[in-house]
Amino acid sequence: MNEGSLLRRTLVYIGTFVLGSLTFVGVMSLVLVSVAKAVLPPHGAEGSADAAEEADGEATTGTSKSALGRTSRSKRPRPPSPAERESAPSAD
């Protein structure tokens, strides 16, 4: 590697460093992703398992939203619209 001009040797060293760095990052990424996939549960299974557990819990214990701290609000009767008032029979 001592042959050639200083510029050529410098470019060879830089190219070797860049290729080595990219190879290292690529291999480490594959290793970390493989380890993460082996350790963590699949993404879709977690959501469906939570939904199934929640449905089973509500079915067996009768849990509702009000039991979770939310109060159910009764709907107020809304006043009739002008069109409904005109078409309604009058009490007179």
PDB file of N, CA, C and O in Angstrom, residues 14-32:
ATOM      1  N   ILE A  14      -9.398   5.990   2.906  1.00  0.00           N
ATOM      2  CA  ILE A  14     -10.745   6.505   3.197  1.00  0.00           C
ATOM      3  C   ILE A  14     -11.802   5.518   2.687  1.00  0.00           C
ATOM      4  O   ILE A  14     -12.782   5.223   3.376  1.00  0.00           O
ATOM      5  N   GLY A  15     -11.600   5.005   1.468  1.00  0.00           N
ATOM      6  CA  GLY A  15     -12.549   4.033   0.915  1.00  0.00           C
ATOM      7  C   GLY A  15     -12.625   2.776   1.749  1.00  0.00           C
ATOM      8  O   GLY A  15     -13.711   2.236   1.988  1.00  0.00           O
ATOM      9  N   THR A  16     -11.470   2.298   2.207  1.00  0.00           N
ATOM     10  CA  THR A  16     -11.444   1.100   3.055  1.00  0.00           C
ATOM     11  C   THR A  16     -12.166   1.354   4.371  1.00  0.00           C
ATOM     12  O   THR A  16     -12.937   0.511   4.843  1.00  0.00           O
ATOM     13  N   PHE A  17     -11.943   2.531   4.957  1.00  0.00           N
ATOM     14  CA  PHE A  17     -12.600   2.877   6.214  1.00  0.00           C
ATOM     15  C   PHE A  17     -14.116   2.951   6.030  1.00  0.00           C
ATOM     16  O   PHE A  17     -14.886   2.431   6.858  1.00  0.00           O
ATOM     17  N   VAL A  18     -14.578   3.580   4.942  1.00  0.00           N
ATOM     18  CA  VAL A  18     -16.013   3.735   4.693  1.00  0.00           C
ATOM     19  C   VAL A  18     -16.661   2.368   4.468  1.00  0.00           C
ATOM     20  O   VAL A  18     -17.715   2.064   5.049  1.00  0.00           O
ATOM     21  N   LEU A  19     -16.051   1.535   3.640  1.00  0.00           N
ATOM     22  CA  LEU A  19     -16.617   0.197   3.396  1.00  0.00           C
ATOM     23  C   LEU A  19     -16.635  -0.646   4.666  1.00  0.00           C
ATOM     24  O   LEU A  19     -17.609  -1.360   4.933  1.00  0.00           O
ATOM     25  N   GLY A  20     -15.579  -0.557   5.453  1.00  0.00           N
ATOM     26  CA  GLY A  20     -15.545  -1.297   6.716  1.00  0.00           C
ATOM     27  C   GLY A  20     -16.615  -0.819   7.685  1.00  0.00           C
ATOM     28  O   GLY A  20     -17.268  -1.623   8.353  1.00  0.00           O
ATOM     29  N   SER A  21     -16.800   0.505   7.746  1.00  0.00           N
ATOM     30  CA  SER A  21     -17.820   1.062   8.646  1.00  0.00           C
ATOM     31  C   SER A  21     -19.220   0.642   8.216  1.00  0.00           C
ATOM     32  O   SER A  21     -20.052   0.272   9.052  1.00  0.00           O
ATOM     33  N   LEU A  22     -19.487   0.713   6.896  1.00  0.00           N
ATOM     34  CA  LEU A  22     -20.808   0.312   6.407  1.00  0.00           C
ATOM     35  C   LEU A  22     -21.062  -1.176   6.654  1.00  0.00           C
ATOM     36  O   LEU A  22     -22.180  -1.568   7.022  1.00  0.00           O
ATOM     37  N   THR A  23     -20.046  -1.989   6.477  1.00  0.00           N
ATOM     38  CA  THR A  23     -20.199  -3.420   6.736  1.00  0.00           C
ATOM     39  C   THR A  23     -20.485  -3.674   8.210  1.00  0.00           C
ATOM     40  O   THR A  23     -21.370  -4.466   8.559  1.00  0.00           O
ATOM     41  N   PHE A  24     -19.753  -2.994   9.081  1.00  0.00           N
ATOM     42  CA  PHE A  24     -19.959  -3.156  10.517  1.00  0.00           C
ATOM     43  C   PHE A  24     -21.375  -2.731  10.918  1.00  0.00           C
ATOM     44  O   PHE A  24     -22.068  -3.449  11.652  1.00  0.00           O
ATOM     45  N   VAL A  25     -21.820  -1.582  10.430  1.00  0.00           N
ATOM     46  CA  VAL A  25     -23.163  -1.096  10.774  1.00  0.00           C
ATOM     47  C   VAL A  25     -24.230  -2.043  10.235  1.00  0.00           C
ATOM     48  O   VAL A  25     -25.223  -2.334  10.917  1.00  0.00           O
ATOM     49  N   GLY A  26     -24.046  -2.561   9.022  1.00  0.00           N
ATOM     50  CA  GLY A  26     -25.014  -3.488   8.448  1.00  0.00           C
ATOM     51  C   GLY A  26     -25.119  -4.773   9.240  1.00  0.00           C
ATOM     52  O   GLY A  26     -26.224  -5.257   9.525  1.00  0.00           O
ATOM     53  N   VAL A  27     -23.980  -5.343   9.612  1.00  0.00           N
ATOM     54  CA  VAL A  27     -23.988  -6.594  10.376  1.00  0.00           C
ATOM     55  C   VAL A  27     -24.604  -6.371  11.750  1.00  0.00           C
ATOM     56  O   VAL A  27     -25.422  -7.176  12.217  1.00  0.00           O
ATOM     57  N   MET A  28     -24.238  -5.289  12.423  1.00  0.00           N
ATOM     58  CA  MET A  28     -24.797  -5.024  13.750  1.00  0.00           C
ATOM     59  C   MET A  28     -26.315  -4.767  13.675  1.00  0.00           C
ATOM     60  O   MET A  28     -27.054  -5.169  14.576  1.00  0.00           O
ATOM     61  N   SER A  29     -26.778  -4.116  12.620  1.00  0.00           N
ATOM     62  CA  SER A  29     -28.219  -3.895  12.463  1.00  0.00           C
ATOM     63  C   SER A  29     -28.954  -5.221  12.323  1.00  0.00           C
ATOM     64  O   SER A  29     -30.000  -5.430  12.955  1.00  0.00           O
ATOM     65  N   LEU A  30     -28.420  -6.105  11.495  1.00  0.00           N
ATOM     66  CA  LEU A  30     -29.062  -7.412  11.334  1.00  0.00           C
ATOM     67  C   LEU A  30     -29.087  -8.196  12.639  1.00  0.00           C
ATOM     68  O   LEU A  30     -30.081  -8.833  12.976  1.00  0.00           O
ATOM     69  N   VAL A  31     -27.991  -8.136  13.391  1.00  0.00           N
ATOM     70  CA  VAL A  31     -27.932  -8.858  14.665  1.00  0.00           C
ATOM     71  C   VAL A  31     -28.948  -8.287  15.647  1.00  0.00           C
ATOM     72  O   VAL A  31     -29.696  -9.035  16.298  1.00  0.00           O
ATOM     73  N   LEU A  32     -29.006  -6.962  15.768  1.00  0.00           N
ATOM     74  CA  LEU A  32     -29.935  -6.344  16.725  1.00  0.00           C
ATOM     75  C   LEU A  32     -31.388  -6.593  16.339  1.00  0.00           C
ATOM     76  O   LEU A  32     -32.230  -6.852  17.209  1.00  0.00           O
TER      77      LEU A  32
END
